Tab-separated table of C-alpha atoms in Angstrom:
chain	number	residue	atom	x	y	z
A	113	MET	CA	-25.128	-208.945	-66.443
A	114	SER	CA	-28.360	-208.720	-64.793
A	115	LYS	CA	-31.297	-206.677	-65.917
A	116	SER	CA	-31.555	-204.879	-62.644
A	117	LEU	CA	-27.682	-204.055	-62.687
A	118	LEU	CA	-28.148	-202.871	-66.454
A	119	ARG	CA	-31.095	-200.701	-65.257
A	120	ALA	CA	-29.119	-199.179	-62.343
A	121	ILE	CA	-25.936	-198.259	-64.555
A	122	SER	CA	-28.556	-196.665	-66.979
A	123	GLN	CA	-30.166	-194.665	-64.117
A	124	ASN	CA	-26.890	-193.733	-62.606
A	125	GLN	CA	-25.701	-192.374	-66.360
A	126	GLN	CA	-28.965	-190.281	-66.631
A	127	ASP	CA	-28.409	-188.840	-63.037
A	128	THR	CA	-24.885	-187.774	-63.657
A	129	SER	CA	-25.926	-186.208	-67.169
A	130	GLU	CA	-28.647	-184.300	-65.299
A	131	ALA	CA	-26.383	-183.275	-62.682
A	132	GLN	CA	-23.632	-181.944	-65.513
A	133	GLN	CA	-26.671	-180.248	-66.929
A	134	ARG	CA	-27.503	-178.328	-64.206
A	135	ASP	CA	-23.976	-177.003	-63.129
A	136	LEU	CA	-23.924	-175.680	-66.759
A	137	PRO	CA	-22.988	-171.827	-66.161
A	138	THR	CA	-26.368	-169.326	-66.807
A	139	GLY	CA	-24.895	-167.789	-69.818
A	140	GLU	CA	-24.697	-171.217	-71.627
A	141	ARG	CA	-28.275	-172.138	-70.760
A	142	PRO	CA	-30.797	-172.063	-73.356
A	143	HIS	CA	-33.959	-169.733	-73.476
A	144	ALA	CA	-37.134	-171.689	-72.666
A	145	ASP	CA	-38.981	-171.261	-75.932
A	146	GLU	CA	-35.820	-172.583	-77.621
A	147	GLU	CA	-35.435	-175.837	-75.478
A	148	MET	CA	-39.129	-176.241	-75.465
A	149	THR	CA	-39.349	-176.051	-79.516
A	150	ARG	CA	-36.158	-178.848	-79.305
A	151	VAL	CA	-38.215	-181.233	-76.804
A	152	LEU	CA	-41.462	-181.080	-78.216
A	153	LYS	CA	-40.400	-181.094	-81.867
A	154	THR	CA	-42.792	-178.518	-82.919
A	155	ALA	CA	-43.764	-174.852	-83.092
A	156	PRO	CA	-46.225	-173.349	-80.803
A	157	LEU	CA	-49.929	-172.876	-81.995
A	158	ARG	CA	-49.796	-169.214	-80.416
A	159	MET	CA	-47.096	-167.212	-79.104
A	160	ALA	CA	-46.741	-163.550	-77.557
A	161	SER	CA	-43.411	-162.406	-76.484
A	162	ASP	CA	-42.150	-159.349	-74.640
A	163	PRO	CA	-38.652	-158.867	-73.373
A	164	SER	CA	-39.656	-156.655	-70.637
A	165	SER	CA	-42.169	-159.337	-69.383
A	166	GLY	CA	-42.076	-162.767	-70.576
A	167	VAL	CA	-42.986	-165.112	-73.050
A	168	ILE	CA	-46.600	-166.718	-73.230
A	169	THR	CA	-47.095	-169.852	-75.559
A	170	PHE	CA	-49.785	-172.477	-76.640
A	171	TRP	CA	-48.737	-175.899	-77.520
A	172	ARG	CA	-50.267	-178.971	-78.966
A	173	HIS	CA	-47.628	-181.541	-79.093
A	174	ASP	CA	-47.320	-185.404	-79.545
A	175	PRO	CA	-45.822	-187.831	-76.795
A	176	LEU	CA	-42.769	-187.313	-75.604
A	177	HIS	CA	-39.483	-188.822	-73.992
A	178	ASP	CA	-36.892	-186.415	-73.500
A	179	VAL	CA	-34.789	-184.878	-70.962
A	180	VAL	CA	-35.490	-180.966	-70.497
A	181	LYS	CA	-32.170	-179.003	-69.992
A	182	PRO	CA	-31.548	-176.429	-67.403
A	183	MET	CA	-33.147	-173.159	-68.907
A	184	VAL	CA	-32.478	-169.496	-68.405
A	185	ASP	CA	-35.838	-168.821	-67.785
A	186	HIS	CA	-38.889	-170.129	-65.201
A	187	VAL	CA	-41.146	-172.216	-67.015
A	188	ILE	CA	-44.769	-172.147	-65.461
A	189	MET	CA	-47.558	-174.625	-67.216
A	190	ALA	CA	-51.170	-174.951	-67.141
A	191	PHE	CA	-53.309	-177.555	-68.775
A	192	PRO	CA	-56.826	-176.576	-70.412
A	193	SER	CA	-58.279	-179.875	-71.149
A	194	GLU	CA	-57.856	-183.822	-70.975
A	195	PRO	CA	-55.880	-185.575	-68.363
A	196	VAL	CA	-52.633	-187.383	-69.930
A	197	ARG	CA	-50.341	-189.710	-68.068
A	198	PHE	CA	-46.943	-188.683	-67.584
A	199	GLU	CA	-43.670	-189.620	-65.424
A	200	ARG	CA	-41.267	-186.949	-64.302
A	201	ARG	CA	-37.532	-187.819	-63.172
A	202	ASP	CA	-35.438	-185.429	-61.220
A	203	GLY	CA	-32.225	-187.239	-59.977
A	204	LYS	CA	-33.694	-189.651	-57.547
A	205	ALA	CA	-36.960	-187.623	-57.147
A	206	PHE	CA	-39.749	-189.355	-59.375
A	207	VAL	CA	-43.468	-188.175	-59.927
A	208	ASN	CA	-46.057	-190.431	-61.827
A	209	GLY	CA	-49.294	-188.561	-62.212
A	210	MET	CA	-51.948	-186.854	-64.469
A	211	THR	CA	-52.170	-183.264	-66.267
A	212	ARG	CA	-55.502	-181.897	-64.969
A	213	PRO	CA	-57.191	-178.642	-65.626
A	214	GLY	CA	-56.837	-176.534	-62.248
A	215	THR	CA	-53.151	-177.741	-61.683
A	216	LEU	CA	-49.709	-176.059	-62.158
A	217	THR	CA	-46.521	-177.335	-62.952
A	218	VAL	CA	-43.510	-174.990	-62.371
A	219	ILE	CA	-39.889	-175.793	-63.784
A	220	PRO	CA	-37.569	-173.142	-61.880
A	221	ALA	CA	-34.660	-171.780	-64.011
A	222	GLY	CA	-31.757	-174.116	-63.910
A	223	SER	CA	-33.832	-177.118	-63.089
A	224	SER	CA	-33.187	-180.307	-65.261
A	225	SER	CA	-35.577	-183.460	-65.605
A	226	ARG	CA	-36.853	-186.389	-67.713
A	227	TRP	CA	-40.123	-186.154	-69.056
A	228	ASP	CA	-42.132	-189.165	-70.273
A	229	ILE	CA	-45.768	-188.081	-71.661
A	230	TYR	CA	-47.736	-191.001	-73.063
A	231	GLN	CA	-50.331	-189.134	-75.047
A	232	PRO	CA	-50.959	-185.904	-77.335
A	233	LEU	CA	-51.293	-182.912	-74.762
A	234	SER	CA	-52.345	-179.283	-74.786
A	235	VAL	CA	-50.619	-176.731	-72.559
A	236	LEU	CA	-50.280	-173.239	-71.842
A	237	GLN	CA	-46.837	-172.218	-70.954
A	238	LEU	CA	-45.289	-168.793	-69.409
A	239	TYR	CA	-41.679	-168.404	-69.579
A	240	LEU	CA	-40.451	-165.981	-66.770
A	241	PRO	CA	-37.002	-164.190	-66.504
A	242	GLN	CA	-35.783	-163.964	-63.414
A	243	ALA	CA	-35.283	-160.102	-63.910
A	244	THR	CA	-39.043	-159.875	-64.059
A	245	LEU	CA	-39.606	-161.851	-60.872
A	246	GLU	CA	-37.106	-159.718	-58.999
A	247	ARG	CA	-38.688	-156.602	-60.301
A	248	VAL	CA	-42.247	-157.716	-59.212
A	249	ALA	CA	-40.956	-158.406	-55.716
A	250	ARG	CA	-38.668	-155.428	-55.371
A	251	GLU	CA	-41.683	-152.915	-56.719
A	252	ALA	CA	-43.831	-154.755	-54.214
A	253	GLY	CA	-41.581	-153.800	-51.418
A	254	GLU	CA	-40.549	-157.412	-50.882
A	255	GLY	CA	-36.537	-157.127	-51.688
A	256	GLY	CA	-35.252	-160.200	-53.326
A	257	PRO	CA	-37.527	-163.019	-54.161
A	258	GLY	CA	-37.408	-166.241	-52.870
A	259	ASP	CA	-36.600	-169.217	-55.184
A	260	LEU	CA	-39.483	-170.912	-56.833
A	261	VAL	CA	-40.480	-174.277	-55.613
A	262	GLU	CA	-40.467	-177.086	-58.324
A	263	ARG	CA	-44.056	-178.456	-58.733
A	264	THR	CA	-45.540	-181.105	-60.846
A	265	ALA	CA	-49.085	-181.004	-61.691
A	266	HIS	CA	-49.847	-179.269	-58.148
A	267	PRO	CA	-53.420	-178.341	-57.505
A	268	ASP	CA	-54.012	-174.401	-57.912
A	269	PRO	CA	-56.871	-173.398	-60.005
A	270	VAL	CA	-56.501	-169.673	-59.120
A	271	THR	CA	-53.036	-169.440	-61.004
A	272	ALA	CA	-53.820	-171.854	-63.421
A	273	ARG	CA	-57.162	-170.280	-64.180
A	274	LEU	CA	-54.974	-166.797	-64.811
A	275	LEU	CA	-52.425	-168.358	-67.170
A	276	LEU	CA	-55.423	-170.368	-69.176
A	277	SER	CA	-57.044	-167.024	-69.544
A	278	ALA	CA	-54.152	-165.999	-72.218
A	279	ALA	CA	-55.570	-168.569	-74.540
A	280	ASP	CA	-58.857	-166.619	-74.971
A	281	ALA	CA	-57.953	-163.104	-74.119
A	282	LEU	CA	-55.699	-162.291	-77.081
A	283	GLU	CA	-57.936	-160.332	-79.463
A	284	GLY	CA	-56.022	-159.255	-82.623
A	285	SER	CA	-55.395	-155.843	-81.145
A	286	ALA	CA	-51.799	-154.838	-80.595
A	287	ALA	CA	-52.599	-152.358	-77.823
A	288	LEU	CA	-55.114	-154.420	-76.180
A	289	ASP	CA	-53.042	-157.622	-76.471
A	290	THR	CA	-49.640	-155.932	-75.228
A	291	LEU	CA	-51.396	-154.318	-72.071
A	292	PHE	CA	-53.308	-157.577	-71.308
A	293	ARG	CA	-50.053	-159.751	-71.464
A	294	HIS	CA	-48.056	-157.155	-69.163
A	295	GLN	CA	-51.284	-157.015	-66.593
A	296	LEU	CA	-51.195	-160.913	-66.768
A	297	THR	CA	-47.561	-161.372	-66.343
A	298	GLU	CA	-47.622	-159.036	-63.155
A	299	LEU	CA	-50.439	-161.027	-61.731
A	300	LEU	CA	-48.667	-164.323	-62.406
A	301	ALA	CA	-45.481	-163.180	-60.928
A	302	THR	CA	-47.291	-161.980	-57.884
A	303	ARG	CA	-49.114	-165.349	-57.312
A	304	LEU	CA	-46.182	-167.338	-57.816
A	305	LEU	CA	-44.014	-165.328	-55.345
A	306	ALA	CA	-46.932	-165.888	-52.821
A	307	ALA	CA	-47.765	-169.449	-53.536
A	308	HIS	CA	-44.856	-171.259	-55.030
A	309	ALA	CA	-41.665	-169.693	-53.322
A	310	GLY	CA	-39.499	-171.131	-51.021
A	311	ALA	CA	-40.000	-168.039	-48.814
A	312	PRO	CA	-43.382	-166.756	-49.801
A	313	ALA	CA	-44.102	-163.253	-50.089
A	314	THR	CA	-46.912	-161.436	-48.456
A	315	PHE	CA	-48.222	-158.623	-50.612
A	316	ARG	CA	-49.733	-155.558	-48.623
A	317	PRO	CA	-53.303	-154.393	-49.929
A	318	VAL	CA	-53.321	-151.122	-51.813
A	319	MET	CA	-54.719	-148.320	-49.912
A	320	GLY	CA	-56.382	-145.490	-51.944
A	321	GLY	CA	-56.375	-145.029	-55.861
A	322	LEU	CA	-54.909	-142.459	-58.048
A	323	SER	CA	-55.047	-138.801	-57.481
A	324	PRO	CA	-57.566	-137.135	-59.914
A	325	LYS	CA	-54.796	-135.476	-61.793
A	326	VAL	CA	-53.118	-138.615	-62.272
A	327	LEU	CA	-56.125	-140.693	-63.050
A	328	ALA	CA	-57.338	-138.283	-65.791
A	329	ARG	CA	-53.617	-138.328	-67.248
A	330	ALA	CA	-53.718	-141.997	-67.384
A	331	ILE	CA	-57.054	-142.082	-69.030
A	332	GLN	CA	-56.151	-139.447	-71.519
A	333	ARG	CA	-53.127	-141.756	-72.516
A	334	LEU	CA	-55.322	-144.883	-72.696
A	335	ARG	CA	-58.030	-142.816	-74.999
A	336	SER	CA	-55.437	-141.622	-77.216
A	337	ASP	CA	-55.783	-142.654	-81.051
A	338	SER	CA	-52.482	-141.835	-82.077
A	339	ASP	CA	-49.162	-143.956	-81.684
A	340	THR	CA	-49.114	-143.049	-77.903
A	341	ASP	CA	-47.311	-145.841	-75.816
A	342	ILE	CA	-49.921	-147.280	-73.683
A	343	SER	CA	-48.097	-150.072	-72.452
A	344	LEU	CA	-48.107	-150.880	-68.648
A	345	ALA	CA	-44.578	-149.462	-68.082
A	346	ALA	CA	-45.333	-146.340	-69.731
A	347	LEU	CA	-48.866	-145.702	-67.953
A	348	ALA	CA	-46.796	-146.679	-64.670
A	349	ALA	CA	-43.973	-144.369	-65.360
A	350	ASP	CA	-46.208	-141.388	-66.292
A	351	ALA	CA	-47.871	-141.877	-63.059
A	352	GLY	CA	-44.865	-141.932	-61.007
A	353	LEU	CA	-45.705	-145.591	-59.695
A	354	SER	CA	-44.243	-149.115	-60.133
A	355	ARG	CA	-46.503	-151.244	-62.541
A	356	PHE	CA	-47.165	-153.529	-59.410
A	357	HIS	CA	-48.883	-150.201	-57.371
A	358	PHE	CA	-50.019	-148.630	-60.620
A	359	CYS	CA	-52.205	-151.656	-61.577
A	360	ARG	CA	-53.833	-151.845	-58.145
A	361	ALA	CA	-54.204	-148.067	-57.606
A	362	PHE	CA	-56.007	-147.792	-61.007
A	363	LYS	CA	-58.485	-150.406	-60.058
A	364	GLU	CA	-59.182	-149.088	-56.800
A	365	SER	CA	-60.015	-145.561	-58.550
A	366	THR	CA	-61.908	-147.242	-61.492
A	367	GLY	CA	-63.029	-150.651	-60.668
A	368	LEU	CA	-61.402	-151.695	-63.720
A	369	SER	CA	-58.037	-153.080	-64.615
A	370	PRO	CA	-56.084	-150.973	-67.108
A	371	HIS	CA	-56.719	-153.664	-69.894
A	372	ALA	CA	-60.441	-154.046	-69.032
A	373	TRP	CA	-60.897	-150.137	-69.087
A	374	LEU	CA	-59.432	-149.885	-72.437
A	375	ARG	CA	-61.743	-152.982	-73.755
A	376	GLN	CA	-64.315	-151.306	-72.682
A	377	HIS	CA	-63.594	-148.014	-74.129
A	378	ARG	CA	-62.653	-149.660	-77.257
A	379	LEU	CA	-66.252	-151.350	-77.379
A	380	GLU	CA	-67.798	-148.026	-76.733
A	381	GLN	CA	-66.046	-146.584	-79.704
A	382	ALA	CA	-67.203	-149.404	-81.810
A	383	MET	CA	-70.735	-149.091	-80.798
A	384	ASN	CA	-70.693	-145.334	-81.473
A	385	MET	CA	-69.369	-145.839	-85.265
A	386	LEU	CA	-71.580	-148.711	-85.918
A	387	ARG	CA	-74.647	-146.597	-84.701
A	388	ASP	CA	-73.698	-143.221	-85.910
A	389	THR	CA	-71.853	-143.803	-89.324
A	390	ASN	CA	-72.148	-145.836	-92.223
A	391	VAL	CA	-68.575	-147.121	-92.515
A	392	SER	CA	-67.749	-150.651	-93.092
A	393	VAL	CA	-67.444	-153.018	-90.102
A	394	VAL	CA	-63.855	-153.482	-91.730
A	395	SER	CA	-63.172	-149.753	-91.563
A	396	VAL	CA	-64.183	-149.732	-87.847
A	397	ALA	CA	-62.029	-152.763	-87.088
A	398	ALA	CA	-58.989	-150.977	-88.756
A	399	ALA	CA	-60.012	-147.522	-87.094
A	400	LEU	CA	-59.801	-149.274	-83.758
A	401	GLY	CA	-56.219	-151.144	-84.433
A	402	TYR	CA	-57.615	-154.607	-84.810
A	403	SER	CA	-55.522	-156.874	-87.134
A	404	SER	CA	-58.486	-158.067	-89.227
A	405	GLN	CA	-62.470	-157.952	-89.517
A	406	THR	CA	-62.366	-161.437	-87.959
A	407	ALA	CA	-60.609	-160.745	-85.281
A	408	PHE	CA	-62.672	-157.620	-84.368
A	409	ALA	CA	-65.976	-159.686	-84.788
A	410	ALA	CA	-64.902	-162.173	-82.690
A	411	ALA	CA	-63.758	-159.663	-79.679
A	412	PHE	CA	-67.176	-157.828	-80.164
A	413	ARG	CA	-69.335	-160.654	-79.799
A	414	LYS	CA	-67.394	-162.015	-76.978
A	415	LEU	CA	-68.582	-158.714	-74.926
A	416	THR	CA	-72.072	-158.367	-76.457
A	417	GLY	CA	-73.323	-161.534	-77.622
A	418	GLU	CA	-73.709	-160.416	-81.106
A	419	THR	CA	-71.498	-159.758	-84.572
A	420	PRO	CA	-70.866	-156.249	-85.379
A	421	SER	CA	-73.226	-156.244	-88.443
A	422	ASP	CA	-76.436	-158.106	-85.993
A	423	TRP	CA	-75.801	-155.602	-83.466
A	424	ARG	CA	-75.852	-152.623	-86.293
A	425	ARG	CA	-79.006	-153.686	-87.501
A	426	ARG	CA	-80.805	-154.223	-84.040
A	427	VAL	CA	-79.974	-150.820	-82.720
A	428	ARG	CA	-80.772	-148.745	-85.921
């Protein structure tokens, strides 16, 4: 039997297998974190999960040669570093290219394809439930969202930069990190609907901010030192708005996103404690909800350029 005929038979078997996988009922499809762990044969270096919005993971994996099965979630990928050669086959479609910073790969829910990646690769991935996409579209007044379009290393520096920001912005503070993830997922879902859907959505600009009373209530909630729920969902519900409109109205009123406002507030609290009291840096970190002194010091230095100890010595 000729080599060309063998290749044709092998390709036909692969196409048939992928078609069968795509026909799997939604309830039988794996979640993206489960399928990616199987395919990449490792665990993510970092992972942040929230059932109400999605999952963000950061991977460093070896070369791979495998079929990604249809998943129940949409998978969005951005690449932080070195270009890596890859091939992607989906039925008769074939892409041969390089992963690069500023590009985006979109695997819509239910899609199946074979991947051949020839070098180790670093990648940020968002696993976005269809329910989240539908909620964001509905809250923005767009009705049902259009289907996401499959993309492979597609140039989109705006969306790629948004996703890559997750690698640096998780600061070790549960409240800040949760609020950041919710906000980032809202932005990414909005961007995907506008730029990567078969029927792109058009989002109208927000006119006006929050009323003084509603803004004061939101700030009071953000300032709370107790176990008050300061998730984006809670803030929006308290304001009587969708998450989509609350984020935009809050920024219109304050000039900052809810996450940026809270981060600035926590920095001011830290500075006051470091300047006006003799409590240790580790006690300041604990009082502000950081998981460790190291996490607090890294977040403080990112905003000020100094460690907490160096800043305290300079201002006293």
